[in-house]
């Protein structure tokens, strides 16, 4: 049995993070994704750059594993012609430039549909391919700001929170679902189509009830870690420097159990805390009580004790703790992959499991630029050695 998307080929013109994360997910589900770059204009994230203090292409690593890599210089007419040949043997063409760029290159949907009538074309952009703001440029922090998530995140007395990778990846996941829907329709009707994904609209779609309330004349504001009904609810200090414990308590029975765990059974019947309504009204006071208790314990021990009593709690883990988590390793949410130099590195796997068929996920590490040209140009496009050499000499394969 093959992986779910085996037999699907994607010509991947995407750059940066949101679009590449979409095709990265599809590659882990079995699609053959051919990443198109050039030495003159490699993906901006392939080049070493400081990402959260690390000098190296970590951002590219996380969205390029399992993909194939070829070089095509899209600044040359011959490069556009070669790209069209590749689209002609593909099921999906994906791009994430600012609207209008791919069309000016000669690779817009109409041009590609003329080459492959049933092509599914994915366009990921900040505000979509149409509308008054479609020309706006945007990166992940702007998506959250535009879409309202930033305004809803943070403390009431502080500024909106800047959203980063979570926005790019959420856009990529939405795009992956849309592409699979378009492929499903093509299988039923034989028709391809344009898939237009706006990062700004993805962000707005996550506002949920806040957006509906605003449309009805009400407005929600930043509430920090508060919950509309639950208390205690938030992140509390734990023993040690910069250690924290997340707690979400949902019932009176859980509160009584927690009062016993804190060795303060009298709190269970305290009129300020005895009911959910009272606890929420006095949440500032209850937060102080919980913080005094939690600060005396290691976060993991406190979480284990609360979980044993049926209370939702966990340490607020650092990224090294997550990377070493045996649970994520067991479920292959974190895997070790081999790089072209033979070394292994940890990688973030596909966040899902299927009970039938071969194991989905990352099959290999980050490709070198142009690493798979023998397969793509030689085997798939059946180009002769002389033809390839001429294109290299002319700077088309570069």
mmCIF file of C-alpha atoms in Angstrom:
data_model
loop_
_atom_site.group_PDB
_atom_site.id
_atom_site.type_symbol
_atom_site.label_atom_id
_atom_site.label_comp_id
_atom_site.label_asym_id
_atom_site.label_seq_id
_atom_site.Cartn_x
_atom_site.Cartn_y
_atom_site.Cartn_z
ATOM 1 C CA UNK A 1 0.000 0.000 0.000
ATOM 2 C CA UNK A 2 1.173 3.509 -0.796
ATOM 3 C CA UNK A 3 0.971 6.698 1.241
ATOM 4 C CA UNK A 4 -2.332 8.587 0.826
ATOM 5 C CA UNK A 5 -1.023 11.135 -1.697
ATOM 6 C CA UNK A 6 1.316 8.807 -3.585
ATOM 7 C CA UNK A 7 1.159 9.568 -7.313
ATOM 8 C CA UNK A 8 0.493 13.283 -6.773
ATOM 9 C CA UNK A 9 3.286 15.542 -8.035
ATOM 10 C CA UNK A 10 3.643 19.185 -6.986
ATOM 11 C CA UNK A 11 5.715 21.839 -8.747
ATOM 12 C CA UNK A 12 6.634 23.968 -5.729
ATOM 13 C CA UNK A 13 7.426 27.633 -6.397
ATOM 14 C CA UNK A 14 6.594 28.684 -2.819
ATOM 15 C CA UNK A 15 8.980 30.737 -0.688
ATOM 16 C CA UNK A 16 9.460 31.666 2.954
ATOM 17 C CA UNK A 17 7.212 29.659 5.313
ATOM 18 C CA UNK A 18 3.420 29.583 4.863
ATOM 19 C CA UNK A 19 3.390 28.134 1.329
ATOM 20 C CA UNK A 20 6.359 25.824 1.915
ATOM 21 C CA UNK A 21 4.736 24.464 5.093
ATOM 22 C CA UNK A 22 1.689 23.510 3.018
ATOM 23 C CA UNK A 23 3.735 21.552 0.489
ATOM 24 C CA UNK A 24 5.845 20.116 3.330
ATOM 25 C CA UNK A 25 2.720 18.584 4.883
ATOM 26 C CA UNK A 26 1.614 17.216 1.515
ATOM 27 C CA UNK A 27 5.052 15.671 0.954
ATOM 28 C CA UNK A 28 4.785 13.839 4.275
ATOM 29 C CA UNK A 29 1.470 12.422 3.123
ATOM 30 C CA UNK A 30 3.161 10.977 0.055
ATOM 31 C CA UNK A 31 3.104 13.672 -2.635
ATOM 32 C CA UNK A 32 6.257 14.122 -4.714
ATOM 33 C CA UNK A 33 7.120 17.773 -4.157
ATOM 34 C CA UNK A 34 9.687 19.359 -6.466
ATOM 35 C CA UNK A 35 11.128 22.528 -4.951
ATOM 36 C CA UNK A 36 12.114 25.049 -7.642
ATOM 37 C CA UNK A 37 14.860 27.557 -6.838
ATOM 38 C CA UNK A 38 18.044 28.897 -8.417
ATOM 39 C CA UNK A 39 21.519 29.638 -7.167
ATOM 40 C CA UNK A 40 20.876 33.261 -8.096
ATOM 41 C CA UNK A 41 17.639 33.372 -6.107
ATOM 42 C CA UNK A 42 17.446 30.553 -3.552
ATOM 43 C CA UNK A 43 14.626 30.461 -1.045
ATOM 44 C CA UNK A 44 15.287 33.256 1.450
ATOM 45 C CA UNK A 45 15.133 30.739 4.292
ATOM 46 C CA UNK A 46 17.735 28.420 2.731
ATOM 47 C CA UNK A 47 20.451 30.999 3.356
ATOM 48 C CA UNK A 48 22.014 31.001 6.845
ATOM 49 C CA UNK A 49 20.328 33.633 8.955
ATOM 50 C CA UNK A 50 19.672 34.270 12.637
ATOM 51 C CA UNK A 51 16.457 32.534 13.667
ATOM 52 C CA UNK A 52 15.817 32.768 17.385
ATOM 53 C CA UNK A 53 19.557 33.085 18.000
ATOM 54 C CA UNK A 54 20.719 30.269 15.713
ATOM 55 C CA UNK A 55 22.907 31.050 12.703
ATOM 56 C CA UNK A 56 21.741 28.454 10.235
ATOM 57 C CA UNK A 57 18.861 27.593 7.883
ATOM 58 C CA UNK A 58 16.720 26.029 10.634
ATOM 59 C CA UNK A 59 13.554 27.560 9.220
ATOM 60 C CA UNK A 60 14.253 26.046 5.806
ATOM 61 C CA UNK A 61 15.051 22.652 7.326
ATOM 62 C CA UNK A 62 11.622 22.399 8.902
ATOM 63 C CA UNK A 63 9.707 22.974 5.658
ATOM 64 C CA UNK A 64 11.990 21.346 3.069
ATOM 65 C CA UNK A 65 12.537 17.797 4.328
ATOM 66 C CA UNK A 66 11.405 15.065 1.908
ATOM 67 C CA UNK A 67 11.164 17.521 -1.004
ATOM 68 C CA UNK A 68 13.155 17.190 -4.221
ATOM 69 C CA UNK A 69 15.261 20.147 -5.384
ATOM 70 C CA UNK A 70 15.944 21.469 -8.879
ATOM 71 C CA UNK A 71 17.418 24.725 -10.159
ATOM 72 C CA UNK A 72 15.494 26.814 -12.690
ATOM 73 C CA UNK A 73 16.308 30.440 -13.418
ATOM 74 C CA UNK A 74 12.875 32.036 -13.804
ATOM 75 C CA UNK A 75 14.432 35.302 -15.003
ATOM 76 C CA UNK A 76 15.093 33.702 -18.386
ATOM 77 C CA UNK A 77 12.414 32.831 -20.964
ATOM 78 C CA UNK A 78 13.973 29.382 -21.319
ATOM 79 C CA UNK A 79 13.587 28.953 -17.562
ATOM 80 C CA UNK A 80 9.882 29.764 -17.790
ATOM 81 C CA UNK A 81 9.554 27.240 -20.601
ATOM 82 C CA UNK A 82 11.334 24.609 -18.495
ATOM 83 C CA UNK A 83 9.080 25.380 -15.522
ATOM 84 C CA UNK A 84 6.040 24.894 -17.743
ATOM 85 C CA UNK A 85 7.382 21.514 -18.846
ATOM 86 C CA UNK A 86 7.580 20.547 -15.198
ATOM 87 C CA UNK A 87 4.036 21.787 -14.521
ATOM 88 C CA UNK A 88 2.915 19.760 -17.531
ATOM 89 C CA UNK A 89 3.759 16.530 -15.684
ATOM 90 C CA UNK A 90 2.485 17.750 -12.306
ATOM 91 C CA UNK A 91 -0.886 17.699 -10.593
ATOM 92 C CA UNK A 92 -0.408 20.843 -8.502
ATOM 93 C CA UNK A 93 1.544 24.068 -8.961
ATOM 94 C CA UNK A 94 2.041 26.045 -5.749
ATOM 95 C CA UNK A 95 3.296 29.611 -5.279
ATOM 96 C CA UNK A 96 3.352 32.219 -2.497
ATOM 97 C CA UNK A 97 4.594 35.419 -4.121
ATOM 98 C CA UNK A 98 2.817 38.745 -3.819
ATOM 99 C CA UNK A 99 -0.253 38.724 -6.123
ATOM 100 C CA UNK A 100 0.712 39.574 -9.674
ATOM 101 C CA UNK A 101 4.327 38.412 -9.478
ATOM 102 C CA UNK A 102 3.737 34.883 -10.753
ATOM 103 C CA UNK A 103 1.603 36.255 -13.599
ATOM 104 C CA UNK A 104 4.297 38.703 -14.670
ATOM 105 C CA UNK A 105 6.731 35.805 -14.807
ATOM 106 C CA UNK A 106 4.386 34.075 -17.253
ATOM 107 C CA UNK A 107 3.370 31.340 -14.804
ATOM 108 C CA UNK A 108 -0.093 32.515 -13.758
ATOM 109 C CA UNK A 109 -3.064 30.183 -13.613
ATOM 110 C CA UNK A 110 -4.248 30.873 -17.168
ATOM 111 C CA UNK A 111 -0.758 30.221 -18.570
ATOM 112 C CA UNK A 112 -0.365 26.986 -16.604
ATOM 113 C CA UNK A 113 -3.890 25.789 -17.431
ATOM 114 C CA UNK A 114 -3.006 26.219 -21.112
ATOM 115 C CA UNK A 115 -0.152 23.758 -20.525
ATOM 116 C CA UNK A 116 -2.055 21.393 -18.191
ATOM 117 C CA UNK A 117 -5.845 21.985 -18.350
ATOM 118 C CA UNK A 118 -6.571 20.057 -15.155
ATOM 119 C CA UNK A 119 -3.802 21.648 -13.093
ATOM 120 C CA UNK A 120 -4.646 22.616 -9.515
ATOM 121 C CA UNK A 121 -2.857 25.872 -8.740
ATOM 122 C CA UNK A 122 -2.352 27.064 -5.177
ATOM 123 C CA UNK A 123 -1.728 30.760 -4.536
ATOM 124 C CA UNK A 124 -0.915 31.734 -0.930
ATOM 125 C CA UNK A 125 -0.695 35.453 -0.170
ATOM 126 C CA UNK A 126 -1.289 37.929 2.614
ATOM 127 C CA UNK A 127 -4.731 39.158 1.485
ATOM 128 C CA UNK A 128 -5.741 36.978 -1.448
ATOM 129 C CA UNK A 129 -5.622 37.330 -5.225
ATOM 130 C CA UNK A 130 -8.518 39.809 -5.403
ATOM 131 C CA UNK A 131 -9.992 42.642 -3.376
ATOM 132 C CA UNK A 132 -8.803 46.186 -2.568
ATOM 133 C CA UNK A 133 -5.918 45.020 -0.343
ATOM 134 C CA UNK A 134 -4.665 42.188 -2.540
ATOM 135 C CA UNK A 135 -1.496 44.119 -3.430
ATOM 136 C CA UNK A 136 -0.349 44.378 0.188
ATOM 137 C CA UNK A 137 2.821 42.562 1.208
ATOM 138 C CA UNK A 138 2.778 40.672 4.481
ATOM 139 C CA UNK A 139 4.669 38.371 6.794
ATOM 140 C CA UNK A 140 3.505 36.232 9.739
ATOM 141 C CA UNK A 141 3.322 39.013 12.385
ATOM 142 C CA UNK A 142 1.184 41.095 10.024
ATOM 143 C CA UNK A 143 -1.218 38.204 9.428
ATOM 144 C CA UNK A 144 -2.064 38.057 13.131
ATOM 145 C CA UNK A 145 -2.288 41.846 13.368
ATOM 146 C CA UNK A 146 -4.508 42.173 10.293
ATOM 147 C CA UNK A 147 -6.706 39.236 11.181
ATOM 148 C CA UNK A 148 -7.337 40.297 14.779
ATOM 149 C CA UNK A 149 -5.587 37.479 16.662
ATOM 150 C CA UNK A 150 -2.910 39.864 17.913
ATOM 151 C CA UNK A 151 -5.523 42.240 19.306
ATOM 152 C CA UNK A 152 -7.158 39.350 21.176
ATOM 153 C CA UNK A 153 -3.865 38.026 22.599
ATOM 154 C CA UNK A 154 -2.052 39.607 25.535
ATOM 155 C CA UNK A 155 -2.922 41.298 28.807
ATOM 156 C CA UNK A 156 -5.588 43.978 29.179
ATOM 157 C CA UNK A 157 -2.994 46.571 30.240
ATOM 158 C CA UNK A 158 -0.473 45.631 27.552
ATOM 159 C CA UNK A 159 -0.095 45.758 23.759
ATOM 160 C CA UNK A 160 -1.333 43.149 21.265
ATOM 161 C CA UNK A 161 0.925 40.107 20.971
ATOM 162 C CA UNK A 162 2.982 39.551 17.822
ATOM 163 C CA UNK A 163 2.215 36.199 16.159
ATOM 164 C CA UNK A 164 5.008 34.494 14.226
ATOM 165 C CA UNK A 165 5.420 30.917 13.049
ATOM 166 C CA UNK A 166 2.023 29.838 14.340
ATOM 167 C CA UNK A 167 0.452 32.092 11.706
ATOM 168 C CA UNK A 168 2.547 30.764 8.816
ATOM 169 C CA UNK A 169 1.918 27.172 9.808
ATOM 170 C CA UNK A 170 -1.814 27.668 10.304
ATOM 171 C CA UNK A 171 -2.010 29.238 6.847
ATOM 172 C CA UNK A 172 -0.070 26.280 5.453
ATOM 173 C CA UNK A 173 -2.422 23.768 7.066
ATOM 174 C CA UNK A 174 -5.471 25.533 5.658
ATOM 175 C CA UNK A 175 -3.821 25.610 2.237
ATOM 176 C CA UNK A 176 -3.048 21.880 2.411
ATOM 177 C CA UNK A 177 -6.700 21.079 3.164
ATOM 178 C CA UNK A 178 -7.824 23.307 0.278
ATOM 179 C CA UNK A 179 -5.422 21.628 -2.154
ATOM 180 C CA UNK A 180 -6.632 18.166 -1.164
ATOM 181 C CA UNK A 181 -10.231 19.315 -1.631
ATOM 182 C CA UNK A 182 -9.388 20.616 -5.119
ATOM 183 C CA UNK A 183 -7.660 17.332 -5.984
ATOM 184 C CA UNK A 184 -10.705 15.399 -4.758
ATOM 185 C CA UNK A 185 -12.963 17.519 -6.970
ATOM 186 C CA UNK A 186 -10.628 17.001 -9.920
ATOM 187 C CA UNK A 187 -10.827 13.259 -9.440
ATOM 188 C CA UNK A 188 -14.632 13.483 -9.559
ATOM 189 C CA UNK A 189 -14.982 16.022 -12.391
ATOM 190 C CA UNK A 190 -11.688 16.058 -14.272
ATOM 191 C CA UNK A 191 -11.414 19.798 -13.669
ATOM 192 C CA UNK A 192 -8.535 21.600 -12.019
ATOM 193 C CA UNK A 193 -8.817 25.098 -10.623
ATOM 194 C CA UNK A 194 -7.265 27.957 -8.700
ATOM 195 C CA UNK A 195 -6.962 27.649 -4.909
ATOM 196 C CA UNK A 196 -6.712 31.153 -3.422
ATOM 197 C CA UNK A 197 -5.640 31.225 0.262
ATOM 198 C CA UNK A 198 -5.426 34.522 2.141
ATOM 199 C CA UNK A 199 -3.343 34.489 5.329
ATOM 200 C CA UNK A 200 -5.311 37.422 6.667
ATOM 201 C CA UNK A 201 -8.584 35.539 6.263
ATOM 202 C CA UNK A 202 -7.143 32.445 7.934
ATOM 203 C CA UNK A 203 -6.258 34.594 10.931
ATOM 204 C CA UNK A 204 -9.731 36.158 11.077
ATOM 205 C CA UNK A 205 -11.375 32.747 10.837
ATOM 206 C CA UNK A 206 -9.704 31.778 14.127
ATOM 207 C CA UNK A 207 -11.367 34.596 16.060
ATOM 208 C CA UNK A 208 -14.515 32.533 16.387
ATOM 209 C CA UNK A 209 -17.131 34.002 18.700
ATOM 210 C CA UNK A 210 -15.225 37.278 19.081
ATOM 211 C CA UNK A 211 -15.817 38.074 15.407
ATOM 212 C CA UNK A 212 -19.484 37.123 15.632
ATOM 213 C CA UNK A 213 -19.945 39.262 18.729
ATOM 214 C CA UNK A 214 -18.293 42.209 16.997
ATOM 215 C CA UNK A 215 -20.657 41.840 14.055
ATOM 216 C CA UNK A 216 -23.543 41.992 16.549
ATOM 217 C CA UNK A 217 -22.232 45.176 18.176
ATOM 218 C CA UNK A 218 -20.277 43.726 21.114
ATOM 219 C CA UNK A 219 -16.518 43.776 21.480
ATOM 220 C CA UNK A 220 -14.127 41.471 23.297
ATOM 221 C CA UNK A 221 -10.738 42.682 24.469
ATOM 222 C CA UNK A 222 -7.472 41.133 25.568
ATOM 223 C CA UNK A 223 -7.922 39.169 28.771
ATOM 224 C CA UNK A 224 -4.480 37.665 29.364
ATOM 225 C CA UNK A 225 -4.877 34.149 30.773
ATOM 226 C CA UNK A 226 -8.417 34.737 32.029
ATOM 227 C CA UNK A 227 -11.226 32.445 30.926
ATOM 228 C CA UNK A 228 -14.891 33.568 30.629
ATOM 229 C CA UNK A 229 -15.964 30.982 33.236
ATOM 230 C CA UNK A 230 -13.054 28.973 34.630
ATOM 231 C CA UNK A 231 -10.896 29.843 37.635
ATOM 232 C CA UNK A 232 -8.188 29.132 38.482
ATOM 233 C CA UNK A 233 -7.123 29.339 34.864
ATOM 234 C CA UNK A 234 -3.681 30.494 33.808
ATOM 235 C CA UNK A 235 0.052 30.028 34.138
ATOM 236 C CA UNK A 236 1.490 30.051 37.649
ATOM 237 C CA UNK A 237 5.072 30.239 38.954
ATOM 238 C CA UNK A 238 6.785 26.987 39.875
ATOM 239 C CA UNK A 239 9.961 26.180 41.781
ATOM 240 C CA UNK A 240 13.120 27.298 40.001
ATOM 241 C CA UNK A 241 14.071 30.138 37.730
ATOM 242 C CA UNK A 242 11.569 30.874 34.958
ATOM 243 C CA UNK A 243 9.570 27.704 35.563
ATOM 244 C CA UNK A 244 5.811 27.775 35.109
ATOM 245 C CA UNK A 245 2.731 25.611 35.569
ATOM 246 C CA UNK A 246 -0.395 25.819 33.422
ATOM 247 C CA UNK A 247 -3.705 24.992 35.148
ATOM 248 C CA UNK A 248 -7.291 24.954 33.852
ATOM 249 C CA UNK A 249 -9.840 23.956 36.487
ATOM 250 C CA UNK A 250 -13.321 23.178 35.258
ATOM 251 C CA UNK A 251 -15.613 22.116 38.116
ATOM 252 C CA UNK A 252 -16.430 22.469 41.807
ATOM 253 C CA UNK A 253 -15.328 18.865 42.377
ATOM 254 C CA UNK A 254 -11.938 19.649 40.863
ATOM 255 C CA UNK A 255 -11.601 22.685 43.119
ATOM 256 C CA UNK A 256 -12.300 20.591 46.204
ATOM 257 C CA UNK A 257 -9.667 18.100 45.078
ATOM 258 C CA UNK A 258 -7.166 20.895 44.444
ATOM 259 C CA UNK A 259 -7.815 22.430 47.854
ATOM 260 C CA UNK A 260 -6.864 19.090 49.383
ATOM 261 C CA UNK A 261 -3.730 18.850 47.218
ATOM 262 C CA UNK A 262 -2.708 22.320 48.404
ATOM 263 C CA UNK A 263 -3.231 21.153 52.024
ATOM 264 C CA UNK A 264 -5.847 23.871 52.459
ATOM 265 C CA UNK A 265 -9.163 21.986 52.624
ATOM 266 C CA UNK A 266 -10.842 25.038 54.139
ATOM 267 C CA UNK A 267 -10.645 26.713 50.728
ATOM 268 C CA UNK A 268 -13.156 24.226 49.342
ATOM 269 C CA UNK A 269 -15.964 25.820 51.344
ATOM 270 C CA UNK A 270 -14.666 29.391 51.329
ATOM 271 C CA UNK A 271 -17.615 31.466 50.020
ATOM 272 C CA UNK A 272 -15.244 33.290 47.659
ATOM 273 C CA UNK A 273 -14.254 30.040 45.953
ATOM 274 C CA UNK A 274 -16.959 27.445 46.619
ATOM 275 C CA UNK A 275 -18.715 27.802 43.246
ATOM 276 C CA UNK A 276 -17.550 28.420 39.695
ATOM 277 C CA UNK A 277 -19.305 31.800 39.638
ATOM 278 C CA UNK A 278 -17.685 32.845 42.917
ATOM 279 C CA UNK A 279 -14.243 31.643 41.861
ATOM 280 C CA UNK A 280 -14.429 33.584 38.641
ATOM 281 C CA UNK A 281 -15.586 36.738 40.419
ATOM 282 C CA UNK A 282 -12.662 36.391 42.838
ATOM 283 C CA UNK A 283 -10.131 35.103 40.322
ATOM 284 C CA UNK A 284 -7.456 37.627 41.332
ATOM 285 C CA UNK A 285 -7.573 36.319 44.895
ATOM 286 C CA UNK A 286 -7.611 32.672 43.836
ATOM 287 C CA UNK A 287 -4.650 33.283 41.520
ATOM 288 C CA UNK A 288 -2.648 34.578 44.480
ATOM 289 C CA UNK A 289 -3.497 31.480 46.545
ATOM 290 C CA UNK A 290 -2.546 29.087 43.726
ATOM 291 C CA UNK A 291 0.667 30.993 42.933
ATOM 292 C CA UNK A 292 1.888 30.756 46.553
ATOM 293 C CA UNK A 293 1.363 26.975 46.485
ATOM 294 C CA UNK A 294 2.739 26.323 42.977
ATOM 295 C CA UNK A 295 5.929 28.300 43.629
ATOM 296 C CA UNK A 296 6.969 25.689 46.220
ATOM 297 C CA UNK A 297 6.944 22.736 43.822
ATOM 298 C CA UNK A 298 8.708 21.651 40.645
ATOM 299 C CA UNK A 299 6.341 22.228 37.730
ATOM 300 C CA UNK A 300 6.391 18.605 36.546
ATOM 301 C CA UNK A 301 5.667 17.237 40.036
ATOM 302 C CA UNK A 302 2.804 19.679 40.576
ATOM 303 C CA UNK A 303 1.332 18.817 37.180
ATOM 304 C CA UNK A 304 1.587 15.082 37.840
ATOM 305 C CA UNK A 305 -0.196 15.482 41.178
ATOM 306 C CA UNK A 306 -2.994 17.570 39.690
ATOM 307 C CA UNK A 307 -3.418 15.250 36.719
ATOM 308 C CA UNK A 308 -3.776 12.280 39.093
ATOM 309 C CA UNK A 309 -6.758 14.107 40.593
ATOM 310 C CA UNK A 310 -8.300 14.714 37.156
ATOM 311 C CA UNK A 311 -7.291 18.371 36.953
ATOM 312 C CA UNK A 312 -5.939 19.657 33.630
ATOM 313 C CA UNK A 313 -2.390 20.855 34.328
ATOM 314 C CA UNK A 314 1.061 20.700 32.809
ATOM 315 C CA UNK A 315 4.424 22.361 33.076
ATOM 316 C CA UNK A 316 4.982 25.102 30.521
ATOM 317 C CA UNK A 317 7.747 23.283 28.696
ATOM 318 C CA UNK A 318 10.766 24.799 27.033
ATOM 319 C CA UNK A 319 11.612 23.780 23.469
ATOM 320 C CA UNK A 320 14.501 21.499 24.600
ATOM 321 C CA UNK A 321 12.043 19.647 26.851
ATOM 322 C CA UNK A 322 9.625 19.233 23.965
ATOM 323 C CA UNK A 323 12.375 18.016 21.633
ATOM 324 C CA UNK A 324 13.353 15.348 24.178
ATOM 325 C CA UNK A 325 9.777 14.285 24.984
ATOM 326 C CA UNK A 326 9.515 10.460 24.765
ATOM 327 C CA UNK A 327 5.779 10.692 24.036
ATOM 328 C CA UNK A 328 6.330 12.793 20.900
ATOM 329 C CA UNK A 329 9.176 10.471 19.909
ATOM 330 C CA UNK A 330 6.967 7.413 20.367
ATOM 331 C CA UNK A 331 4.305 8.915 18.115
ATOM 332 C CA UNK A 332 6.923 10.084 15.586
ATOM 333 C CA UNK A 333 5.886 13.702 16.000
ATOM 334 C CA UNK A 334 9.645 14.231 16.394
ATOM 335 C CA UNK A 335 11.917 12.043 14.272
ATOM 336 C CA UNK A 336 15.566 11.788 13.308
ATOM 337 C CA UNK A 337 16.292 12.255 9.617
ATOM 338 C CA UNK A 338 19.450 11.799 7.575
ATOM 339 C CA UNK A 339 20.920 14.821 5.815
ATOM 340 C CA UNK A 340 22.796 14.617 2.477
ATOM 341 C CA UNK A 341 26.108 14.654 4.388
ATOM 342 C CA UNK A 342 25.066 11.519 6.272
ATOM 343 C CA UNK A 343 24.543 13.233 9.604
ATOM 344 C CA UNK A 344 21.264 12.934 11.446
ATOM 345 C CA UNK A 345 19.185 15.732 12.961
ATOM 346 C CA UNK A 346 15.887 15.941 14.764
ATOM 347 C CA UNK A 347 12.901 17.056 12.707
ATOM 348 C CA UNK A 348 9.261 17.867 13.387
ATOM 349 C CA UNK A 349 7.139 15.074 11.946
ATOM 350 C CA UNK A 350 3.632 15.202 10.562
ATOM 351 C CA UNK A 351 1.177 15.850 13.451
ATOM 352 C CA UNK A 352 -1.174 12.957 12.686
ATOM 353 C CA UNK A 353 -1.247 9.167 12.425
ATOM 354 C CA UNK A 354 -3.130 6.845 10.054
ATOM 355 C CA UNK A 355 -4.008 3.285 11.017
ATOM 356 C CA UNK A 356 -3.801 1.853 7.481
ATOM 357 C CA UNK A 357 -1.019 1.883 4.921
ATOM 358 C CA UNK A 358 2.663 2.722 5.293
ATOM 359 C CA UNK A 359 3.872 5.180 7.872
ATOM 360 C CA UNK A 360 3.465 8.796 6.852
ATOM 361 C CA UNK A 361 5.986 11.489 7.728
ATOM 362 C CA UNK A 362 9.435 12.706 6.779
ATOM 363 C CA UNK A 363 11.378 10.323 4.554
ATOM 364 C CA UNK A 364 14.664 12.257 4.240
ATOM 365 C CA UNK A 365 16.343 15.477 5.279
ATOM 366 C CA UNK A 366 16.785 18.870 3.640
ATOM 367 C CA UNK A 367 17.804 18.588 -0.033
ATOM 368 C CA UNK A 368 20.885 20.286 -1.397
ATOM 369 C CA UNK A 369 20.150 22.898 -4.026
ATOM 370 C CA UNK A 370 19.665 20.992 -7.302
ATOM 371 C CA UNK A 371 20.216 17.616 -5.677
ATOM 372 C CA UNK A 372 17.500 15.795 -7.628
ATOM 373 C CA UNK A 373 18.001 17.098 -11.146
ATOM 374 C CA UNK A 374 19.048 13.722 -12.542
ATOM 375 C CA UNK A 375 15.665 12.328 -11.497
ATOM 376 C CA UNK A 376 13.511 15.344 -12.414
ATOM 377 C CA UNK A 377 15.213 16.555 -15.595
ATOM 378 C CA UNK A 378 16.652 13.241 -16.719
ATOM 379 C CA UNK A 379 13.999 10.681 -15.784
ATOM 380 C CA UNK A 380 10.767 12.676 -15.519
ATOM 381 C CA UNK A 381 11.308 15.206 -18.327
ATOM 382 C CA UNK A 382 13.538 12.843 -20.342
ATOM 383 C CA UNK A 383 16.042 15.587 -21.157
ATOM 384 C CA UNK A 384 19.271 14.491 -22.790
ATOM 385 C CA UNK A 385 22.641 15.205 -21.214
ATOM 386 C CA UNK A 386 23.407 17.648 -24.030
ATOM 387 C CA UNK A 387 20.122 19.500 -23.541
ATOM 388 C CA UNK A 388 20.756 19.827 -19.831
ATOM 389 C CA UNK A 389 24.323 20.949 -20.376
ATOM 390 C CA UNK A 390 23.231 23.599 -22.871
ATOM 391 C CA UNK A 391 20.694 24.956 -20.381
ATOM 392 C CA UNK A 392 23.343 25.022 -17.681
ATOM 393 C CA UNK A 393 25.768 26.827 -19.988
ATOM 394 C CA UNK A 394 23.057 29.411 -20.746
ATOM 395 C CA UNK A 395 22.326 29.976 -17.063
ATOM 396 C CA UNK A 396 18.814 28.483 -17.247
ATOM 397 C CA UNK A 397 19.582 25.538 -14.965
ATOM 398 C CA UNK A 398 21.495 27.566 -12.409
#
